Each structure stands twice: as structure tokens, then as C-alpha cells.
PDB file of N, CA and C in Angstrom:
ATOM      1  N   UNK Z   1      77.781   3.461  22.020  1.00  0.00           N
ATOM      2  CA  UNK Z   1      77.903   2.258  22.802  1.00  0.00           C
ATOM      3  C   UNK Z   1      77.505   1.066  21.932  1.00  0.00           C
ATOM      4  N   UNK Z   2      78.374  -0.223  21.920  1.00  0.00           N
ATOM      5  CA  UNK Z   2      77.558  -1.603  21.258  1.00  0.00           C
ATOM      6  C   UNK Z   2      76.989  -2.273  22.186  1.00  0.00           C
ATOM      7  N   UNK Z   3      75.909  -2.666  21.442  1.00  0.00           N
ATOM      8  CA  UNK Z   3      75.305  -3.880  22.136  1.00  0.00           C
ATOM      9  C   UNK Z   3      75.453  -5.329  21.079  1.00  0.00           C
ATOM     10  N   UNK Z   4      75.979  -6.155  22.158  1.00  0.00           N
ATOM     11  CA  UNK Z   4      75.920  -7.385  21.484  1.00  0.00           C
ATOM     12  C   UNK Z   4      74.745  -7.918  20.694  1.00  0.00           C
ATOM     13  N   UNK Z   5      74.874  -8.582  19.359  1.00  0.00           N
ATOM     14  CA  UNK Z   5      73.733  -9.012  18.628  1.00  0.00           C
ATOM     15  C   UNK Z   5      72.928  -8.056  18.109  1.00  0.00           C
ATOM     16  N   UNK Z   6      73.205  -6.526  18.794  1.00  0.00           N
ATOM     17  CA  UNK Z   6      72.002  -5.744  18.394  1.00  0.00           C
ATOM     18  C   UNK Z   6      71.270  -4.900  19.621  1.00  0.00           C
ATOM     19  N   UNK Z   7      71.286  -5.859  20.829  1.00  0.00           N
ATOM     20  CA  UNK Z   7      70.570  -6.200  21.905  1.00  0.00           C
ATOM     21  C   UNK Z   7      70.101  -4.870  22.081  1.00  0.00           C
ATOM     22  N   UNK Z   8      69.040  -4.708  22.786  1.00  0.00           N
ATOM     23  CA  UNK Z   8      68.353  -3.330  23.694  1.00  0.00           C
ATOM     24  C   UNK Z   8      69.887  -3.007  24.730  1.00  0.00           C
ATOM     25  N   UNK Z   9      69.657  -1.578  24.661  1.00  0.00           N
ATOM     26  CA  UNK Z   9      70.660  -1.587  26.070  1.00  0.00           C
ATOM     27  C   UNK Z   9      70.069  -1.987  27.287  1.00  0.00           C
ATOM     28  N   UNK Z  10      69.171  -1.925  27.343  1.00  0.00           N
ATOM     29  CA  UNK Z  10      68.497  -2.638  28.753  1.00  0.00           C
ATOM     30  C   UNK Z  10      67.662  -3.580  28.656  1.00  0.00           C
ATOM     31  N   UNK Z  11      68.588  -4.980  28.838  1.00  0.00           N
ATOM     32  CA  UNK Z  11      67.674  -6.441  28.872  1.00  0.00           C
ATOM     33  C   UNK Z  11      67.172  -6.660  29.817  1.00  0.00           C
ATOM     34  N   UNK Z  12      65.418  -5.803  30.675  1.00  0.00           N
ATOM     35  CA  UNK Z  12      64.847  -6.481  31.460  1.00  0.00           C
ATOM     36  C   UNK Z  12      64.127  -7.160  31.460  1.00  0.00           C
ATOM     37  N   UNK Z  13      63.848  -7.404  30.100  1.00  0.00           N
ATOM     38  CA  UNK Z  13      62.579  -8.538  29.972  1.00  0.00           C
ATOM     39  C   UNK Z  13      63.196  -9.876  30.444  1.00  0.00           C
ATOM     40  N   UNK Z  14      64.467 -10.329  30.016  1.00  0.00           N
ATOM     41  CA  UNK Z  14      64.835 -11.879  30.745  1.00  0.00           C
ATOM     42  C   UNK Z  14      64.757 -11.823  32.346  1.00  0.00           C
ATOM     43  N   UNK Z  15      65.220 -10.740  32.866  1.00  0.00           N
ATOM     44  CA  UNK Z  15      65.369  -9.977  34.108  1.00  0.00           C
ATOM     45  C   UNK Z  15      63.866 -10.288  34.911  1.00  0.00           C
ATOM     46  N   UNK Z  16      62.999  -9.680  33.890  1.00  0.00           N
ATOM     47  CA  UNK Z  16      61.129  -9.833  34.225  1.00  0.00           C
ATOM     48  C   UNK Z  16      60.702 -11.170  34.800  1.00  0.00           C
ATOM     49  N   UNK Z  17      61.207 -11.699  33.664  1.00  0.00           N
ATOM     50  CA  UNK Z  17      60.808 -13.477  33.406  1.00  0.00           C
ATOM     51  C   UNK Z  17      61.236 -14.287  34.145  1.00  0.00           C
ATOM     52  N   UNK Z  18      62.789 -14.188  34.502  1.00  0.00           N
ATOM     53  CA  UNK Z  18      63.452 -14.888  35.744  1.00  0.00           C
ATOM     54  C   UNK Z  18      62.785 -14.452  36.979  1.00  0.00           C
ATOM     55  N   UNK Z  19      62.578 -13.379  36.926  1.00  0.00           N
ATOM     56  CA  UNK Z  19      62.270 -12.747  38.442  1.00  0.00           C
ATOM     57  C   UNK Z  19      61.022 -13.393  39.303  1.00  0.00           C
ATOM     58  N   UNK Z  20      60.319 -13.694  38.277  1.00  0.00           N
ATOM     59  CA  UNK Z  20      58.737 -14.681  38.425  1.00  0.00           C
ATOM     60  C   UNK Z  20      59.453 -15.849  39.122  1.00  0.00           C
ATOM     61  N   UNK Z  21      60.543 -16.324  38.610  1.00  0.00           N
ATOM     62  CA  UNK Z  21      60.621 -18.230  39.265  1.00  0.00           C
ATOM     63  C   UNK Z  21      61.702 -17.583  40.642  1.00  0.00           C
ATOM     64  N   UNK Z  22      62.144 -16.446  40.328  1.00  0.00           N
ATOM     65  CA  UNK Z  22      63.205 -16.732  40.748  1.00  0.00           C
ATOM     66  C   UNK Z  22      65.171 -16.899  40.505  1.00  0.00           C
ATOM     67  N   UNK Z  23      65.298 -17.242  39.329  1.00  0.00           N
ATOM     68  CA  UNK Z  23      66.442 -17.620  38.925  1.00  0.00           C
ATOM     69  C   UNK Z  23      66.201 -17.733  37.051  1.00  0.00           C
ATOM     70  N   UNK Z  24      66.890 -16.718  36.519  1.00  0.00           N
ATOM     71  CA  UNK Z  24      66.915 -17.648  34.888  1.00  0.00           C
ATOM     72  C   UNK Z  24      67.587 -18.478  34.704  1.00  0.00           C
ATOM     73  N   UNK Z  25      67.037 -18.669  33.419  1.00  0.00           N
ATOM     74  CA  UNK Z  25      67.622 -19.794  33.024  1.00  0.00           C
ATOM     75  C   UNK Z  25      67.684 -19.403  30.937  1.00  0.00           C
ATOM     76  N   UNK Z  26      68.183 -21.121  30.713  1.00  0.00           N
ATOM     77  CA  UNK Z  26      68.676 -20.504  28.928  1.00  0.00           C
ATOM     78  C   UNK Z  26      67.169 -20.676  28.168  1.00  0.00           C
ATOM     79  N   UNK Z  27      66.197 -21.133  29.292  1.00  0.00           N
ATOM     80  CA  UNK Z  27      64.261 -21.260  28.128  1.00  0.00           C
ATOM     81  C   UNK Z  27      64.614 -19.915  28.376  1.00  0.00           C
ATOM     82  N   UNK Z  28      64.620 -19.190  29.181  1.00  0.00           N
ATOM     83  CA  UNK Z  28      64.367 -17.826  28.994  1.00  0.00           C
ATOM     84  C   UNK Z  28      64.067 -16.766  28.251  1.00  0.00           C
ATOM     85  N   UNK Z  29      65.673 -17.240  27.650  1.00  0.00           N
ATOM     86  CA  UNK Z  29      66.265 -16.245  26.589  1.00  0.00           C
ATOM     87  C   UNK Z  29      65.979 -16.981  25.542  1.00  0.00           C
ATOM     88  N   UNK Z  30      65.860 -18.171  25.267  1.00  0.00           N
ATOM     89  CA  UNK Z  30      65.670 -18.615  24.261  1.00  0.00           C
ATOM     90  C   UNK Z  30      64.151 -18.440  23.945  1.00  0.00           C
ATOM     91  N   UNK Z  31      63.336 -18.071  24.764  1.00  0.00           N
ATOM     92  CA  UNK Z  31      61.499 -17.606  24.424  1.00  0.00           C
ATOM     93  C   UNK Z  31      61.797 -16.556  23.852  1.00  0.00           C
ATOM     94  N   UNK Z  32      62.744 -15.309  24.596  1.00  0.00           N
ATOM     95  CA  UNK Z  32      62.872 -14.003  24.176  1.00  0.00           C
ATOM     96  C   UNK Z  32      62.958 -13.764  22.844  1.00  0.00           C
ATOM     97  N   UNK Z  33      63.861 -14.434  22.100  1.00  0.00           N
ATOM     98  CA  UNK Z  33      64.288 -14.326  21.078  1.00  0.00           C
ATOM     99  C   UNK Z  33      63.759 -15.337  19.855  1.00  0.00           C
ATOM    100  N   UNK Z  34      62.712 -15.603  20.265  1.00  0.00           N
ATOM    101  CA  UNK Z  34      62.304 -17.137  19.647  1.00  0.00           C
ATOM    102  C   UNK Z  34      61.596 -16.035  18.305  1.00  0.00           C
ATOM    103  N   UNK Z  35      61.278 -14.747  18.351  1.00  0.00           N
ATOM    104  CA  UNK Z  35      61.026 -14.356  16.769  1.00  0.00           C
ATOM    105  C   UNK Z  35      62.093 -14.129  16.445  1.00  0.00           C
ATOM    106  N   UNK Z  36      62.811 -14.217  16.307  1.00  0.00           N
ATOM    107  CA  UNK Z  36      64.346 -13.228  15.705  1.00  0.00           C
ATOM    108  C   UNK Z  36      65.117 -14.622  15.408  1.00  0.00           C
ATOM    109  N   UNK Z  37      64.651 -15.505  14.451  1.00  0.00           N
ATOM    110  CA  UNK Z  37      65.166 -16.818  13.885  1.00  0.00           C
ATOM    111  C   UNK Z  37      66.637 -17.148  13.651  1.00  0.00           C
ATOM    112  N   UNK Z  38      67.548 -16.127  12.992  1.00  0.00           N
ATOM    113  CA  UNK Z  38      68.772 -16.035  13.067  1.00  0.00           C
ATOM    114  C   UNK Z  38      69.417 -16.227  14.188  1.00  0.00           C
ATOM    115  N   UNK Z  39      68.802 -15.431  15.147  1.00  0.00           N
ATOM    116  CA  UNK Z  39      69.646 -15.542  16.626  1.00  0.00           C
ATOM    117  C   UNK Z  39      68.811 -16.667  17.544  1.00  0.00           C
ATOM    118  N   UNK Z  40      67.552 -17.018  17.386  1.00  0.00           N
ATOM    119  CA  UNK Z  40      67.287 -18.287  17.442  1.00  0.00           C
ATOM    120  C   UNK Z  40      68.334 -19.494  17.132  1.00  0.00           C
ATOM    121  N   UNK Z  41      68.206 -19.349  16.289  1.00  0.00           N
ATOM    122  CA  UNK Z  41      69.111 -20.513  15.362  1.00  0.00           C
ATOM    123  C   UNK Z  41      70.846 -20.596  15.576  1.00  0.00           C
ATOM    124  N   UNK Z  42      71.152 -19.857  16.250  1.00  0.00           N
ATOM    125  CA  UNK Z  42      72.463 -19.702  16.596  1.00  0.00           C
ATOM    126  C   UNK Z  42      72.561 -20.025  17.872  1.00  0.00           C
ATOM    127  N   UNK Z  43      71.747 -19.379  18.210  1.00  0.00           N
ATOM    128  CA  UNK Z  43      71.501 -20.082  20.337  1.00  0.00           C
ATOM    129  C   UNK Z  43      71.586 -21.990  20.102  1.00  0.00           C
ATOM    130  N   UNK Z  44      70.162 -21.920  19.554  1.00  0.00           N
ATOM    131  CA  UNK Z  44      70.053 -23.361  19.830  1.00  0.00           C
ATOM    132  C   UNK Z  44      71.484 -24.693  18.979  1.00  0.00           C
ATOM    133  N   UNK Z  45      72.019 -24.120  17.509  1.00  0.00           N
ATOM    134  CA  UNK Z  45      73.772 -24.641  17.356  1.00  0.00           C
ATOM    135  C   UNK Z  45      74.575 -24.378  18.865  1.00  0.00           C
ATOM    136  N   UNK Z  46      74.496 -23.300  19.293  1.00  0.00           N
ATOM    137  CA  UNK Z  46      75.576 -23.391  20.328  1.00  0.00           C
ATOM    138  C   UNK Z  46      75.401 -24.006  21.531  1.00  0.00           C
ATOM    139  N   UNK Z  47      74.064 -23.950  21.731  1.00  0.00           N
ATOM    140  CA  UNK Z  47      73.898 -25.133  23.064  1.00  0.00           C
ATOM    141  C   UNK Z  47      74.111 -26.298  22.354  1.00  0.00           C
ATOM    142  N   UNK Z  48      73.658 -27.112  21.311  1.00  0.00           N
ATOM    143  CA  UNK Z  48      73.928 -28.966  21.306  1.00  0.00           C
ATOM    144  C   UNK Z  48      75.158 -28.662  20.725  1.00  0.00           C
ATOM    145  N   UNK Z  49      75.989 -28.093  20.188  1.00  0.00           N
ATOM    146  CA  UNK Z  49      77.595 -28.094  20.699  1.00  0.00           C
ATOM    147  C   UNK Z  49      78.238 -28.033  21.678  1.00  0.00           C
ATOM    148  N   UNK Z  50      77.810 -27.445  22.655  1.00  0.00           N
ATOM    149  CA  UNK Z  50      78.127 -27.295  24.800  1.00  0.00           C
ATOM    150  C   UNK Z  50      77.505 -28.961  24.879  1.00  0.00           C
ATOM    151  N   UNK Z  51      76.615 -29.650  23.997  1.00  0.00           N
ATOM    152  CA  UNK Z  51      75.893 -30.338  24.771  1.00  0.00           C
ATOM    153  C   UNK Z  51      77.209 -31.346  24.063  1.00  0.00           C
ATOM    154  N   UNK Z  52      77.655 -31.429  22.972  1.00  0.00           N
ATOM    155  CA  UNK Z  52      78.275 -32.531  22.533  1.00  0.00           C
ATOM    156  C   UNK Z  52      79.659 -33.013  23.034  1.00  0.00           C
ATOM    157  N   UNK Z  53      80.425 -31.261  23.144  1.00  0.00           N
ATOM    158  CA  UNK Z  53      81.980 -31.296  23.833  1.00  0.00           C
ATOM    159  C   UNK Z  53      81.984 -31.957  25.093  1.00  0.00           C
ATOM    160  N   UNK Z  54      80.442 -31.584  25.609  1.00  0.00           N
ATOM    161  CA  UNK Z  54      80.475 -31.724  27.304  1.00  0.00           C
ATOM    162  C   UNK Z  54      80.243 -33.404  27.090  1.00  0.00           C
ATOM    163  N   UNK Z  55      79.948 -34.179  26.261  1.00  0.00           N
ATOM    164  CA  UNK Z  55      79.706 -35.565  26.263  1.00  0.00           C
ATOM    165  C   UNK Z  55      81.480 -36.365  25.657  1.00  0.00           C
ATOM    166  N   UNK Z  56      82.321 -34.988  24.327  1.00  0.00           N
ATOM    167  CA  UNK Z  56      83.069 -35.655  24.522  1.00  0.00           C
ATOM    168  C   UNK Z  56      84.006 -35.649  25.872  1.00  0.00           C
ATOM    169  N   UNK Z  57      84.287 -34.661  26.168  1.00  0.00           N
ATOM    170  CA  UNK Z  57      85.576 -34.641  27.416  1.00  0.00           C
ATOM    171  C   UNK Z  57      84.882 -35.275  28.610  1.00  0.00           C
ATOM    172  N   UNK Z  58      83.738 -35.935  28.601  1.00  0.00           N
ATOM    173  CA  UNK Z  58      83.100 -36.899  29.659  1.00  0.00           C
ATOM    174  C   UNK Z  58      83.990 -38.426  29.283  1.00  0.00           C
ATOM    175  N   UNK Z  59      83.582 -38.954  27.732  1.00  0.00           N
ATOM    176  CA  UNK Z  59      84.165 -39.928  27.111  1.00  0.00           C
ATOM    177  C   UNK Z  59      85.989 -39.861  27.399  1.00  0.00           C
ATOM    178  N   UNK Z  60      86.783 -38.863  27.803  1.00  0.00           N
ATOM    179  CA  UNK Z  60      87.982 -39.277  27.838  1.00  0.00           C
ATOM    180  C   UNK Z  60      88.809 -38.793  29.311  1.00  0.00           C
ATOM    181  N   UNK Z  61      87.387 -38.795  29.958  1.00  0.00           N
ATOM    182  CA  UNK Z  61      88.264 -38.349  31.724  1.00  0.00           C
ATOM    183  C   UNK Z  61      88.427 -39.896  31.865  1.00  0.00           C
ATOM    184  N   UNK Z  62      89.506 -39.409  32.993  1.00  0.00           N
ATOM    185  CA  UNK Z  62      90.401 -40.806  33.190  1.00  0.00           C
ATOM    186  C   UNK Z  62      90.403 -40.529  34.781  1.00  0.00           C
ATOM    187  N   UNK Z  63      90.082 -41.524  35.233  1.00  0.00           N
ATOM    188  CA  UNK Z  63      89.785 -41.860  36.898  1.00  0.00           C
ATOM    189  C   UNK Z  63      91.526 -42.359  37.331  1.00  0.00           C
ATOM    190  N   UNK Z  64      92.105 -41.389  37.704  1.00  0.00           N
ATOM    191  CA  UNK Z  64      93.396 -41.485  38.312  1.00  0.00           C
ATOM    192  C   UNK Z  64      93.333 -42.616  39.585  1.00  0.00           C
ATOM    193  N   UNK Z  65      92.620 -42.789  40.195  1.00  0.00           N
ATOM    194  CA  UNK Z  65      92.194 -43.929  40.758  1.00  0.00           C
ATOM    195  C   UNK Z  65      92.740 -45.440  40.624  1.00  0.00           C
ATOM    196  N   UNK Z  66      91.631 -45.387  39.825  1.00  0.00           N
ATOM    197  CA  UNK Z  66      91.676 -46.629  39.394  1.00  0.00           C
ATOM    198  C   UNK Z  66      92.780 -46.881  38.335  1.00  0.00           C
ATOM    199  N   UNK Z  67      93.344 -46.156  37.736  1.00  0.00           N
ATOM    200  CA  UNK Z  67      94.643 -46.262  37.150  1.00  0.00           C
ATOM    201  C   UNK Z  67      96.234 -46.766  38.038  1.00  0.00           C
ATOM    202  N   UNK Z  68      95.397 -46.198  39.446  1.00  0.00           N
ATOM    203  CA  UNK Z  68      96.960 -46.516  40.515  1.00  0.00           C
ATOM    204  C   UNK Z  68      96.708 -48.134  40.916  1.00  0.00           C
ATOM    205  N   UNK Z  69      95.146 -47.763  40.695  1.00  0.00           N
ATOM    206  CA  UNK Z  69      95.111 -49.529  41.048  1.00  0.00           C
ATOM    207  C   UNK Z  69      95.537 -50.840  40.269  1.00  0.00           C
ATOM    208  N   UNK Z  70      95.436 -50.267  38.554  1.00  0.00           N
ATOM    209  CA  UNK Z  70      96.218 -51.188  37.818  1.00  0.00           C
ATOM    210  C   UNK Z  70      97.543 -51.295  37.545  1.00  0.00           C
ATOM    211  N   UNK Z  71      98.060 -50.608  37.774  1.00  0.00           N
ATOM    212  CA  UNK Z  71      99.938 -50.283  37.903  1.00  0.00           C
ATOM    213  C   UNK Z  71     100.049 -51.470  39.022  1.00  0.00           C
TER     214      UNK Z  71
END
């Protein structure tokens, strides 16, 4: 069987940790893994890239709206 990254086949420790609040979240996993620097370091590139796309395609929505209103 693979596990992604390596992973345990059974991830209950995020499972553990959420279960305390209630709901996880990405501190979660990102505590989990906070020794394992490589995959550290790859988490945290791929979130401020989610964080940047999500700022550009904010910069080029177009309010159909107000577009009927200038026609």
C-alpha cells in the first residue's frame, strides 16, 4: 500500500488534535509535521501560493452588474 509523503497509514494524531476543538484545521497539520522540515517547507510554499492565486483571480472578477450598468 502507498502512503502519501511517506505518511503513517493511520493519521490519528491530526484526528486527536482536531477532536479537542472540534474541527481541524491547516495549524494542525502544519504542528504535526513542523519536525520533518522538507514537508514543512512545502506545506507552508503551497499555502502562500493558494494565498496569492486566491488574491490574483480576486484582482480580475468582474461584477457583471455593474458592467450592464455601463453599456
Amino acid at each position: 500500500m502507498m502512503y502519501g509523503f511517506g505518511d503513517d497509514p493511520n493519521a490519528h494524531k491530526a484526528q486527536d488534535i482536531g477532536s479537542k476543538r472540534g474541527k481541524l484545521s491547516v495549524d494542525d497539520f502544519l504542528y504535526l509535521i513542523r519536525k520533518d522540515l522538507p514537508k514543512l517547507n512545502r506545506c507552508t510554499e503551497l499555502l502562500s501560493m493558494q494565498e496569492e492565486l486566491k488574491q490574483a483571480r480576486k484582482a480580475f472578477e468582474v461584477d457583471e452588474e455593474k458592467l450592464g450598468t455601463l453599456e
